[in-house]
Amino acid sequence: MKYIFCLFSVVLFSKGCNDAKTETTKSAQDDISITYEASSRGLYQKIDLSKAQITVANDRSGTTVTKECNEADWSEVVALLDKIDAEKLNGTTVKDEDIARDAAIPATLTIKYKDNTITSKTIAHGNPPSYLAPLLTKIQAMAKAVDKP
């Protein structure tokens, strides 16, 4: 009887710990938001992404389209976000002469988690660094899905 009680208590307590860990992970994901903004003379795009929704603005007039964020898409974004080193994000940049002659459209990526904000230096829209490419490709695909009726 003592053996069964011990086994039952171990299973019960371990399950309780796992539930607490899952809730902590879920609440951490609720505090993440991502903003991607690309702007030049002829192009403007701003994407705001959080667990709840994605908002896309394709012009400077302030007109936005908002859609609820899909759980599978958000999970993929978080997985891609885990692979990015914040120190590398601060080091990305585009040459000033490329921006001046419109060879590259300047863009920035801002990641917020609670009170912490990390903003990239200027990156090239459409040609991001290799470690950011999967994340930005996913964000762009989600933005195109929002624009479609």
Coordinates of C-alpha atoms in Angstrom, one line a residue:
M1 CA 0.0 0.0 0.0
K2 CA 2.8 2.4 0.8
Y3 CA 4.4 1.6 -2.5
I4 CA 1.3 2.5 -4.4
F5 CA 0.9 5.7 -2.4
C6 CA 4.5 6.7 -3.1
L7 CA 4.1 6.0 -6.8
F8 CA 0.8 7.9 -6.9
S9 CA 2.3 10.9 -5.2
V10 CA 5.3 11.0 -7.5
V11 CA 3.1 10.9 -10.5
L12 CA 0.8 13.5 -9.1
F13 CA 3.5 16.0 -8.1
S14 CA 5.5 15.6 -11.3
K15 CA 2.4 16.3 -13.3
G16 CA 1.8 19.5 -11.2
C17 CA 5.3 20.7 -12.0
N18 CA 4.8 20.1 -15.7
D19 CA 1.6 22.1 -15.7
A20 CA 3.3 25.1 -14.0
K21 CA 6.1 25.0 -16.5
T22 CA 3.7 25.0 -19.4
E23 CA 1.8 27.9 -18.0
T24 CA 5.0 29.9 -17.5
T25 CA 6.0 29.2 -21.1
K26 CA 2.6 30.3 -22.4
S27 CA 2.6 33.5 -20.4
A28 CA 6.1 34.3 -21.7
Q29 CA 4.9 34.0 -25.2
D30 CA 2.0 36.4 -24.4
D31 CA 4.6 39.1 -23.6
I32 CA 6.5 38.9 -26.9
S33 CA 5.7 41.4 -29.7
I34 CA 7.6 41.9 -33.0
T35 CA 7.6 44.9 -35.3
Y36 CA 9.1 44.9 -38.8
E37 CA 9.2 48.2 -40.7
A38 CA 10.5 48.8 -44.2
S39 CA 10.4 52.3 -45.7
S40 CA 11.8 54.0 -48.8
R41 CA 10.5 56.6 -51.3
G42 CA 8.1 54.1 -53.0
L43 CA 7.6 51.4 -50.4
Y44 CA 6.2 51.4 -46.9
Q45 CA 5.4 48.3 -44.9
K46 CA 4.9 47.9 -41.1
I47 CA 4.0 44.6 -39.6
D48 CA 3.1 44.3 -35.9
L49 CA 2.9 40.8 -34.6
S50 CA 1.9 39.4 -31.3
K51 CA 0.4 36.1 -30.1
A52 CA -3.1 37.6 -30.4
Q53 CA -3.0 39.4 -33.7
I54 CA -1.1 40.6 -36.7
T55 CA -1.5 44.1 -38.0
V56 CA -0.2 45.2 -41.5
A57 CA 0.1 48.7 -42.9
N58 CA 1.2 49.0 -46.5
D59 CA 1.0 52.8 -46.8
R60 CA 1.8 55.8 -44.7
S61 CA -1.8 57.0 -44.4
G62 CA -2.3 54.8 -41.3
T63 CA -4.7 52.4 -42.9
T64 CA -4.1 48.9 -41.4
V65 CA -5.5 45.5 -41.7
T66 CA -5.7 43.3 -38.6
K67 CA -6.2 39.6 -38.3
E68 CA -6.1 37.1 -35.5
C69 CA -2.8 35.3 -35.3
N70 CA -2.9 31.6 -36.0
E71 CA -1.6 29.4 -33.1
A72 CA 0.6 27.3 -35.5
D73 CA 2.1 30.3 -37.1
W74 CA 2.8 31.9 -33.8
S75 CA 4.5 28.7 -32.5
E76 CA 6.7 28.7 -35.6
V77 CA 7.6 32.4 -35.1
V78 CA 8.6 31.7 -31.5
A79 CA 10.7 28.7 -32.5
L80 CA 12.5 30.8 -35.2
L81 CA 12.9 33.6 -32.7
D82 CA 14.7 31.3 -30.2
K83 CA 17.4 30.7 -32.8
I84 CA 18.3 34.4 -33.1
D85 CA 21.2 35.8 -31.0
A86 CA 20.3 39.3 -29.8
E87 CA 24.0 40.4 -30.1
K88 CA 24.0 39.6 -33.8
L89 CA 20.7 41.6 -34.2
N90 CA 22.4 44.7 -32.9
G91 CA 25.3 44.3 -35.3
T92 CA 23.4 44.1 -38.6
T93 CA 23.6 47.0 -40.9
V94 CA 23.4 48.0 -44.6
K95 CA 25.9 50.2 -46.3
D96 CA 24.8 53.9 -46.5
E97 CA 25.7 54.1 -50.2
D98 CA 23.3 51.2 -50.9
I99 CA 20.5 53.1 -49.2
A100 CA 21.4 56.4 -50.9
R101 CA 21.2 54.9 -54.4
D102 CA 18.1 52.7 -53.6
A103 CA 20.1 49.5 -54.0
A104 CA 18.6 48.4 -50.6
I105 CA 15.4 49.3 -48.9
P106 CA 16.1 50.0 -45.3
A107 CA 14.2 48.0 -42.7
T108 CA 14.3 47.5 -39.0
L109 CA 13.2 44.7 -36.7
T110 CA 12.1 45.4 -33.2
I111 CA 11.5 42.6 -30.7
K112 CA 9.9 43.4 -27.3
Y113 CA 9.7 41.1 -24.4
K114 CA 8.1 42.7 -21.3
D115 CA 10.3 45.7 -20.6
N116 CA 13.2 44.7 -22.8
T117 CA 13.4 46.0 -26.4
I118 CA 15.9 45.0 -29.0
T119 CA 16.0 47.0 -32.2
S120 CA 18.2 45.9 -35.1
K121 CA 20.3 48.4 -37.0
T122 CA 19.3 48.8 -40.6
I123 CA 18.8 45.6 -42.6
A124 CA 18.0 45.2 -46.3
H125 CA 14.3 44.5 -47.0
G126 CA 14.2 41.5 -49.2
N127 CA 17.8 40.5 -48.6
P128 CA 18.2 40.1 -44.8
P129 CA 21.2 38.4 -43.1
S130 CA 21.1 34.6 -43.2
Y131 CA 20.3 34.2 -39.6
L132 CA 17.2 36.5 -39.8
A133 CA 16.0 35.3 -43.2
P134 CA 13.7 32.4 -41.9
L135 CA 12.0 34.7 -39.4
L136 CA 11.5 37.5 -41.8
T137 CA 10.3 35.1 -44.5
K138 CA 7.7 33.7 -42.1
I139 CA 6.6 37.2 -41.0
Q140 CA 6.2 38.3 -44.7
A141 CA 4.2 35.2 -45.5
M142 CA 1.9 35.9 -42.6
A143 CA 1.5 39.5 -43.7
K144 CA 0.6 38.4 -47.3
A145 CA -2.1 36.1 -45.8
V146 CA -3.6 39.1 -43.9
D147 CA -3.8 41.2 -47.1
K148 CA -5.8 38.5 -48.9
P149 CA -9.6 38.6 -48.5

